[in-house]
């Protein structure tokens, strides 16, 4: 198992970071909240989990070991693959997930794209004795359902700037996709930052 990768950031895309390790570029699948902290040319250390399939080897990256641990525990529940586990951690911090499961907060899980009411109920049952209790000092202030990142607008802007766009370009692209995010909020769901990022990049490409 590859427990972590460390080295200069060679590239950042909406879903992947490439970390140079010993002259080799390691492609690491990361959630948007992890990618926003990375800068091309700067040193980075990502905790990683290698997912092996018959036709692929995929490396998933996380800000710290706790995120990786929860990512792997989430996949012990039936129906939870690496992509859904990553989506859960892109929506909630590890402690927010622990608190949601320990208190039976179904609503917090349905905020995650791809999890409906029945799926949330099933996950609460299966994960109750696996994730454990919250361990963070500020979980009471954070509360269940609080995203691990700032508001979607700040997160999206940071991702665009991290990809090399000027602040003005990032602001314009964020404004262009704002109606999509506001529509999601109106429906009671969290704006899907990865999809918003792809849409924002399309507007920037058209403008050039």
PDB file of C-alpha atoms in Angstrom:
ATOM      1  CA  UNK A   1       0.000   0.000   0.000  1.00  0.00           C
ATOM      2  CA  UNK A   2       1.136   3.545  -0.756  1.00  0.00           C
ATOM      3  CA  UNK A   3       0.485   5.365   2.520  1.00  0.00           C
ATOM      4  CA  UNK A   4       1.408   8.823   1.282  1.00  0.00           C
ATOM      5  CA  UNK A   5       3.111  10.740  -1.508  1.00  0.00           C
ATOM      6  CA  UNK A   6       5.326  13.744  -0.988  1.00  0.00           C
ATOM      7  CA  UNK A   7       6.959  16.084  -3.474  1.00  0.00           C
ATOM      8  CA  UNK A   8       6.416  19.115  -5.693  1.00  0.00           C
ATOM      9  CA  UNK A   9       3.010  19.534  -7.322  1.00  0.00           C
ATOM     10  CA  UNK A  10       3.474  19.085 -11.069  1.00  0.00           C
ATOM     11  CA  UNK A  11      -0.143  19.697 -12.129  1.00  0.00           C
ATOM     12  CA  UNK A  12      -3.644  20.227 -10.771  1.00  0.00           C
ATOM     13  CA  UNK A  13      -6.903  19.472 -12.600  1.00  0.00           C
ATOM     14  CA  UNK A  14     -10.490  19.662 -11.312  1.00  0.00           C
ATOM     15  CA  UNK A  15     -10.242  16.109  -9.958  1.00  0.00           C
ATOM     16  CA  UNK A  16      -6.560  15.150  -9.866  1.00  0.00           C
ATOM     17  CA  UNK A  17      -3.206  16.303  -8.546  1.00  0.00           C
ATOM     18  CA  UNK A  18       0.069  15.101 -10.040  1.00  0.00           C
ATOM     19  CA  UNK A  19       2.820  14.853  -7.424  1.00  0.00           C
ATOM     20  CA  UNK A  20       6.398  14.312  -8.579  1.00  0.00           C
ATOM     21  CA  UNK A  21       7.952  11.506  -6.568  1.00  0.00           C
ATOM     22  CA  UNK A  22      11.509  10.511  -7.461  1.00  0.00           C
ATOM     23  CA  UNK A  23      11.135  11.754 -11.021  1.00  0.00           C
ATOM     24  CA  UNK A  24       7.780  10.005 -11.503  1.00  0.00           C
ATOM     25  CA  UNK A  25       4.462  11.843 -11.706  1.00  0.00           C
ATOM     26  CA  UNK A  26       1.911  10.195  -9.407  1.00  0.00           C
ATOM     27  CA  UNK A  27      -1.693  10.988 -10.403  1.00  0.00           C
ATOM     28  CA  UNK A  28      -3.783  11.255  -7.252  1.00  0.00           C
ATOM     29  CA  UNK A  29      -7.583  11.559  -7.256  1.00  0.00           C
ATOM     30  CA  UNK A  30      -8.580  14.256  -4.750  1.00  0.00           C
ATOM     31  CA  UNK A  31     -11.722  16.007  -3.570  1.00  0.00           C
ATOM     32  CA  UNK A  32     -12.014  19.732  -4.398  1.00  0.00           C
ATOM     33  CA  UNK A  33     -11.332  20.778  -0.805  1.00  0.00           C
ATOM     34  CA  UNK A  34      -7.962  18.987  -0.962  1.00  0.00           C
ATOM     35  CA  UNK A  35      -7.057  20.378  -4.380  1.00  0.00           C
ATOM     36  CA  UNK A  36      -7.695  23.981  -3.349  1.00  0.00           C
ATOM     37  CA  UNK A  37      -4.724  23.842  -0.960  1.00  0.00           C
ATOM     38  CA  UNK A  38      -2.295  22.687  -3.649  1.00  0.00           C
ATOM     39  CA  UNK A  39      -0.178  24.991  -5.815  1.00  0.00           C
ATOM     40  CA  UNK A  40       1.845  23.955  -8.851  1.00  0.00           C
ATOM     41  CA  UNK A  41       5.557  23.997  -8.018  1.00  0.00           C
ATOM     42  CA  UNK A  42       4.989  23.905  -4.259  1.00  0.00           C
ATOM     43  CA  UNK A  43       5.766  20.934  -2.019  1.00  0.00           C
ATOM     44  CA  UNK A  44       2.830  18.827  -0.875  1.00  0.00           C
ATOM     45  CA  UNK A  45       2.220  15.725   1.193  1.00  0.00           C
ATOM     46  CA  UNK A  46      -0.959  13.732   0.666  1.00  0.00           C
ATOM     47  CA  UNK A  47      -2.108  10.716   2.618  1.00  0.00           C
ATOM     48  CA  UNK A  48      -3.163   8.132   0.039  1.00  0.00           C
ATOM     49  CA  UNK A  49      -5.222   5.001  -0.413  1.00  0.00           C
ATOM     50  CA  UNK A  50      -4.634   2.676  -3.358  1.00  0.00           C
ATOM     51  CA  UNK A  51      -7.799   1.138  -4.811  1.00  0.00           C
ATOM     52  CA  UNK A  52      -7.110  -1.955  -6.906  1.00  0.00           C
ATOM     53  CA  UNK A  53      -9.532  -3.116  -9.568  1.00  0.00           C
ATOM     54  CA  UNK A  54      -9.182  -5.764 -12.267  1.00  0.00           C
ATOM     55  CA  UNK A  55      -8.606  -3.103 -14.910  1.00  0.00           C
ATOM     56  CA  UNK A  56      -7.166  -0.203 -12.923  1.00  0.00           C
ATOM     57  CA  UNK A  57      -5.020   1.040 -10.064  1.00  0.00           C
ATOM     58  CA  UNK A  58      -6.320   4.329  -8.636  1.00  0.00           C
ATOM     59  CA  UNK A  59      -4.605   6.396  -5.982  1.00  0.00           C
ATOM     60  CA  UNK A  60      -6.869   8.592  -3.848  1.00  0.00           C
ATOM     61  CA  UNK A  61      -5.368  11.485  -1.908  1.00  0.00           C
ATOM     62  CA  UNK A  62      -6.330  13.220   1.344  1.00  0.00           C
ATOM     63  CA  UNK A  63      -5.232  16.130   3.461  1.00  0.00           C
ATOM     64  CA  UNK A  64      -4.338  13.896   6.406  1.00  0.00           C
ATOM     65  CA  UNK A  65      -4.312  10.334   7.728  1.00  0.00           C
ATOM     66  CA  UNK A  66      -7.667  10.719   9.470  1.00  0.00           C
ATOM     67  CA  UNK A  67      -9.438  11.482   6.180  1.00  0.00           C
ATOM     68  CA  UNK A  68      -7.819   8.441   4.597  1.00  0.00           C
ATOM     69  CA  UNK A  69      -8.845   6.224   7.520  1.00  0.00           C
ATOM     70  CA  UNK A  70     -12.467   7.347   7.307  1.00  0.00           C
ATOM     71  CA  UNK A  71     -12.397   6.957   3.500  1.00  0.00           C
ATOM     72  CA  UNK A  72     -11.426   3.309   3.912  1.00  0.00           C
ATOM     73  CA  UNK A  73     -13.931   2.664   6.718  1.00  0.00           C
ATOM     74  CA  UNK A  74     -16.783   4.140   4.678  1.00  0.00           C
ATOM     75  CA  UNK A  75     -16.120   1.564   1.963  1.00  0.00           C
ATOM     76  CA  UNK A  76     -16.805  -1.274   4.379  1.00  0.00           C
ATOM     77  CA  UNK A  77     -20.497  -0.373   4.064  1.00  0.00           C
ATOM     78  CA  UNK A  78     -22.358  -2.139   1.272  1.00  0.00           C
ATOM     79  CA  UNK A  79     -22.840  -0.010  -1.820  1.00  0.00           C
ATOM     80  CA  UNK A  80     -20.111   2.475  -0.926  1.00  0.00           C
ATOM     81  CA  UNK A  81     -17.273   2.591  -3.430  1.00  0.00           C
ATOM     82  CA  UNK A  82     -14.286   4.926  -3.470  1.00  0.00           C
ATOM     83  CA  UNK A  83     -16.051   7.663  -5.431  1.00  0.00           C
ATOM     84  CA  UNK A  84     -19.000   7.846  -3.051  1.00  0.00           C
ATOM     85  CA  UNK A  85     -16.682   7.705  -0.040  1.00  0.00           C
ATOM     86  CA  UNK A  86     -14.692  10.585  -1.499  1.00  0.00           C
ATOM     87  CA  UNK A  87     -17.901  12.544  -2.138  1.00  0.00           C
ATOM     88  CA  UNK A  88     -18.880  12.073   1.498  1.00  0.00           C
ATOM     89  CA  UNK A  89     -15.551  13.500   2.631  1.00  0.00           C
ATOM     90  CA  UNK A  90     -15.834  16.343   0.135  1.00  0.00           C
ATOM     91  CA  UNK A  91     -19.125  17.275   1.805  1.00  0.00           C
ATOM     92  CA  UNK A  92     -18.372  16.624   5.481  1.00  0.00           C
ATOM     93  CA  UNK A  93     -15.252  16.496   7.620  1.00  0.00           C
ATOM     94  CA  UNK A  94     -14.367  13.148   9.234  1.00  0.00           C
ATOM     95  CA  UNK A  95     -15.702  14.341  12.600  1.00  0.00           C
ATOM     96  CA  UNK A  96     -18.924  15.667  11.055  1.00  0.00           C
ATOM     97  CA  UNK A  97     -19.465  12.231   9.522  1.00  0.00           C
ATOM     98  CA  UNK A  98     -18.762  10.537  12.844  1.00  0.00           C
ATOM     99  CA  UNK A  99     -21.232  12.819  14.578  1.00  0.00           C
ATOM    100  CA  UNK A 100     -23.872  12.291  11.887  1.00  0.00           C
ATOM    101  CA  UNK A 101     -23.584   8.518  12.195  1.00  0.00           C
ATOM    102  CA  UNK A 102     -23.419   8.449  15.995  1.00  0.00           C
ATOM    103  CA  UNK A 103     -26.513  10.661  16.304  1.00  0.00           C
ATOM    104  CA  UNK A 104     -28.429   9.064  13.450  1.00  0.00           C
ATOM    105  CA  UNK A 105     -28.573  12.297  11.452  1.00  0.00           C
ATOM    106  CA  UNK A 106     -30.107  11.071   8.214  1.00  0.00           C
ATOM    107  CA  UNK A 107     -30.409  14.567   6.742  1.00  0.00           C
ATOM    108  CA  UNK A 108     -26.661  15.159   6.961  1.00  0.00           C
ATOM    109  CA  UNK A 109     -25.979  12.127   4.770  1.00  0.00           C
ATOM    110  CA  UNK A 110     -28.621  12.972   2.168  1.00  0.00           C
ATOM    111  CA  UNK A 111     -26.752  16.233   1.518  1.00  0.00           C
ATOM    112  CA  UNK A 112     -24.077  14.103  -0.173  1.00  0.00           C
ATOM    113  CA  UNK A 113     -24.686  13.744  -3.927  1.00  0.00           C
ATOM    114  CA  UNK A 114     -25.711  10.151  -4.675  1.00  0.00           C
ATOM    115  CA  UNK A 115     -27.196   9.359  -1.264  1.00  0.00           C
ATOM    116  CA  UNK A 116     -30.976   9.279  -0.944  1.00  0.00           C
ATOM    117  CA  UNK A 117     -33.143   8.791   2.118  1.00  0.00           C
ATOM    118  CA  UNK A 118     -33.115   4.992   2.008  1.00  0.00           C
ATOM    119  CA  UNK A 119     -29.386   4.912   1.338  1.00  0.00           C
ATOM    120  CA  UNK A 120     -28.767   7.215   4.286  1.00  0.00           C
ATOM    121  CA  UNK A 121     -30.812   5.006   6.592  1.00  0.00           C
ATOM    122  CA  UNK A 122     -28.869   1.945   5.489  1.00  0.00           C
ATOM    123  CA  UNK A 123     -25.522   3.685   5.956  1.00  0.00           C
ATOM    124  CA  UNK A 124     -26.437   4.830   9.447  1.00  0.00           C
ATOM    125  CA  UNK A 125     -27.118   1.242  10.434  1.00  0.00           C
ATOM    126  CA  UNK A 126     -23.977  -0.213   8.868  1.00  0.00           C
ATOM    127  CA  UNK A 127     -21.534   2.488   9.956  1.00  0.00           C
ATOM    128  CA  UNK A 128     -22.791   3.045  13.488  1.00  0.00           C
ATOM    129  CA  UNK A 129     -20.180   0.829  15.144  1.00  0.00           C
ATOM    130  CA  UNK A 130     -17.388   1.453  12.619  1.00  0.00           C
ATOM    131  CA  UNK A 131     -16.572   5.163  12.517  1.00  0.00           C
ATOM    132  CA  UNK A 132     -16.456   5.765  16.257  1.00  0.00           C
ATOM    133  CA  UNK A 133     -17.133   8.995  18.137  1.00  0.00           C
ATOM    134  CA  UNK A 134     -16.027  12.492  17.011  1.00  0.00           C
ATOM    135  CA  UNK A 135     -12.494  13.290  18.098  1.00  0.00           C
ATOM    136  CA  UNK A 136     -12.086  16.967  17.128  1.00  0.00           C
ATOM    137  CA  UNK A 137     -12.013  19.705  19.724  1.00  0.00           C
ATOM    138  CA  UNK A 138     -14.370  22.006  17.815  1.00  0.00           C
ATOM    139  CA  UNK A 139     -17.009  19.574  16.627  1.00  0.00           C
ATOM    140  CA  UNK A 140     -19.643  21.242  18.799  1.00  0.00           C
ATOM    141  CA  UNK A 141     -19.046  24.542  17.043  1.00  0.00           C
ATOM    142  CA  UNK A 142     -18.823  22.988  13.624  1.00  0.00           C
ATOM    143  CA  UNK A 143     -22.014  20.941  13.886  1.00  0.00           C
ATOM    144  CA  UNK A 144     -23.338  18.216  11.685  1.00  0.00           C
ATOM    145  CA  UNK A 145     -23.660  18.972   8.033  1.00  0.00           C
ATOM    146  CA  UNK A 146     -21.097  21.775   8.017  1.00  0.00           C
ATOM    147  CA  UNK A 147     -18.903  21.446   4.932  1.00  0.00           C
ATOM    148  CA  UNK A 148     -15.175  21.062   5.510  1.00  0.00           C
ATOM    149  CA  UNK A 149     -14.520  23.955   3.149  1.00  0.00           C
ATOM    150  CA  UNK A 150     -15.805  27.533   3.025  1.00  0.00           C
ATOM    151  CA  UNK A 151     -18.885  28.477   1.006  1.00  0.00           C
ATOM    152  CA  UNK A 152     -19.038  27.010  -2.500  1.00  0.00           C
ATOM    153  CA  UNK A 153     -18.146  30.382  -4.007  1.00  0.00           C
ATOM    154  CA  UNK A 154     -14.895  30.684  -2.047  1.00  0.00           C
ATOM    155  CA  UNK A 155     -14.020  27.062  -2.704  1.00  0.00           C
ATOM    156  CA  UNK A 156     -14.628  27.378  -6.442  1.00  0.00           C
ATOM    157  CA  UNK A 157     -12.652  30.597  -6.716  1.00  0.00           C
ATOM    158  CA  UNK A 158      -9.710  29.071  -4.822  1.00  0.00           C
ATOM    159  CA  UNK A 159      -9.726  26.058  -7.157  1.00  0.00           C
ATOM    160  CA  UNK A 160      -9.639  28.274 -10.262  1.00  0.00           C
ATOM    161  CA  UNK A 161      -6.824  30.397  -8.887  1.00  0.00           C
ATOM    162  CA  UNK A 162      -4.961  27.205  -8.006  1.00  0.00           C
ATOM    163  CA  UNK A 163      -5.289  26.155 -11.649  1.00  0.00           C
ATOM    164  CA  UNK A 164      -3.503  29.344 -12.710  1.00  0.00           C
ATOM    165  CA  UNK A 165      -6.351  31.720 -13.542  1.00  0.00           C
ATOM    166  CA  UNK A 166      -6.226  35.372 -12.519  1.00  0.00           C
ATOM    167  CA  UNK A 167      -8.485  36.559  -9.713  1.00  0.00           C
ATOM    168  CA  UNK A 168     -10.585  38.588 -12.145  1.00  0.00           C
ATOM    169  CA  UNK A 169     -11.073  35.576 -14.437  1.00  0.00           C
ATOM    170  CA  UNK A 170     -11.984  33.402 -11.468  1.00  0.00           C
ATOM    171  CA  UNK A 171     -14.536  35.959 -10.234  1.00  0.00           C
ATOM    172  CA  UNK A 172     -16.193  36.140 -13.657  1.00  0.00           C
ATOM    173  CA  UNK A 173     -16.343  32.351 -14.009  1.00  0.00           C
ATOM    174  CA  UNK A 174     -17.806  31.947 -10.513  1.00  0.00           C
ATOM    175  CA  UNK A 175     -20.477  34.533 -11.306  1.00  0.00           C
ATOM    176  CA  UNK A 176     -21.296  32.710 -14.554  1.00  0.00           C
ATOM    177  CA  UNK A 177     -22.086  29.446 -12.758  1.00  0.00           C
ATOM    178  CA  UNK A 178     -23.725  31.052  -9.722  1.00  0.00           C
ATOM    179  CA  UNK A 179     -27.273  30.383 -11.028  1.00  0.00           C
ATOM    180  CA  UNK A 180     -26.519  26.636 -11.058  1.00  0.00           C
ATOM    181  CA  UNK A 181     -25.298  26.738  -7.462  1.00  0.00           C
ATOM    182  CA  UNK A 182     -28.247  28.836  -6.305  1.00  0.00           C
ATOM    183  CA  UNK A 183     -30.639  26.402  -7.971  1.00  0.00           C
ATOM    184  CA  UNK A 184     -29.091  23.552  -5.989  1.00  0.00           C
ATOM    185  CA  UNK A 185     -29.424  25.517  -2.757  1.00  0.00           C
ATOM    186  CA  UNK A 186     -33.071  26.231  -3.563  1.00  0.00           C
ATOM    187  CA  UNK A 187     -33.650  22.476  -3.855  1.00  0.00           C
ATOM    188  CA  UNK A 188     -32.110  21.939  -0.432  1.00  0.00           C
ATOM    189  CA  UNK A 189     -28.861  20.317  -1.581  1.00  0.00           C
ATOM    190  CA  UNK A 190     -25.262  21.433  -1.394  1.00  0.00           C
ATOM    191  CA  UNK A 191     -23.913  22.958  -4.626  1.00  0.00           C
ATOM    192  CA  UNK A 192     -21.833  20.275  -6.413  1.00  0.00           C
ATOM    193  CA  UNK A 193     -18.439  21.955  -6.569  1.00  0.00           C
ATOM    194  CA  UNK A 194     -16.796  19.488  -9.021  1.00  0.00           C
ATOM    195  CA  UNK A 195     -19.579  20.030 -11.579  1.00  0.00           C
ATOM    196  CA  UNK A 196     -19.503  23.781 -10.979  1.00  0.00           C
ATOM    197  CA  UNK A 197     -15.753  23.775 -11.514  1.00  0.00           C
ATOM    198  CA  UNK A 198     -16.110  21.995 -14.847  1.00  0.00           C
ATOM    199  CA  UNK A 199     -18.793  24.473 -15.925  1.00  0.00           C
ATOM    200  CA  UNK A 200     -16.632  27.408 -14.834  1.00  0.00           C
ATOM    201  CA  UNK A 201     -13.694  26.073 -16.834  1.00  0.00           C
ATOM    202  CA  UNK A 202     -15.917  25.803 -19.907  1.00  0.00           C
ATOM    203  CA  UNK A 203     -16.890  29.476 -19.607  1.00  0.00           C
ATOM    204  CA  UNK A 204     -13.238  30.456 -19.288  1.00  0.00           C
ATOM    205  CA  UNK A 205     -12.292  28.413 -22.350  1.00  0.00           C
ATOM    206  CA  UNK A 206     -15.029  30.065 -24.392  1.00  0.00           C
ATOM    207  CA  UNK A 207     -13.858  33.497 -23.298  1.00  0.00           C
ATOM    208  CA  UNK A 208     -10.309  32.885 -24.548  1.00  0.00           C
TER     209      UNK A 208
END
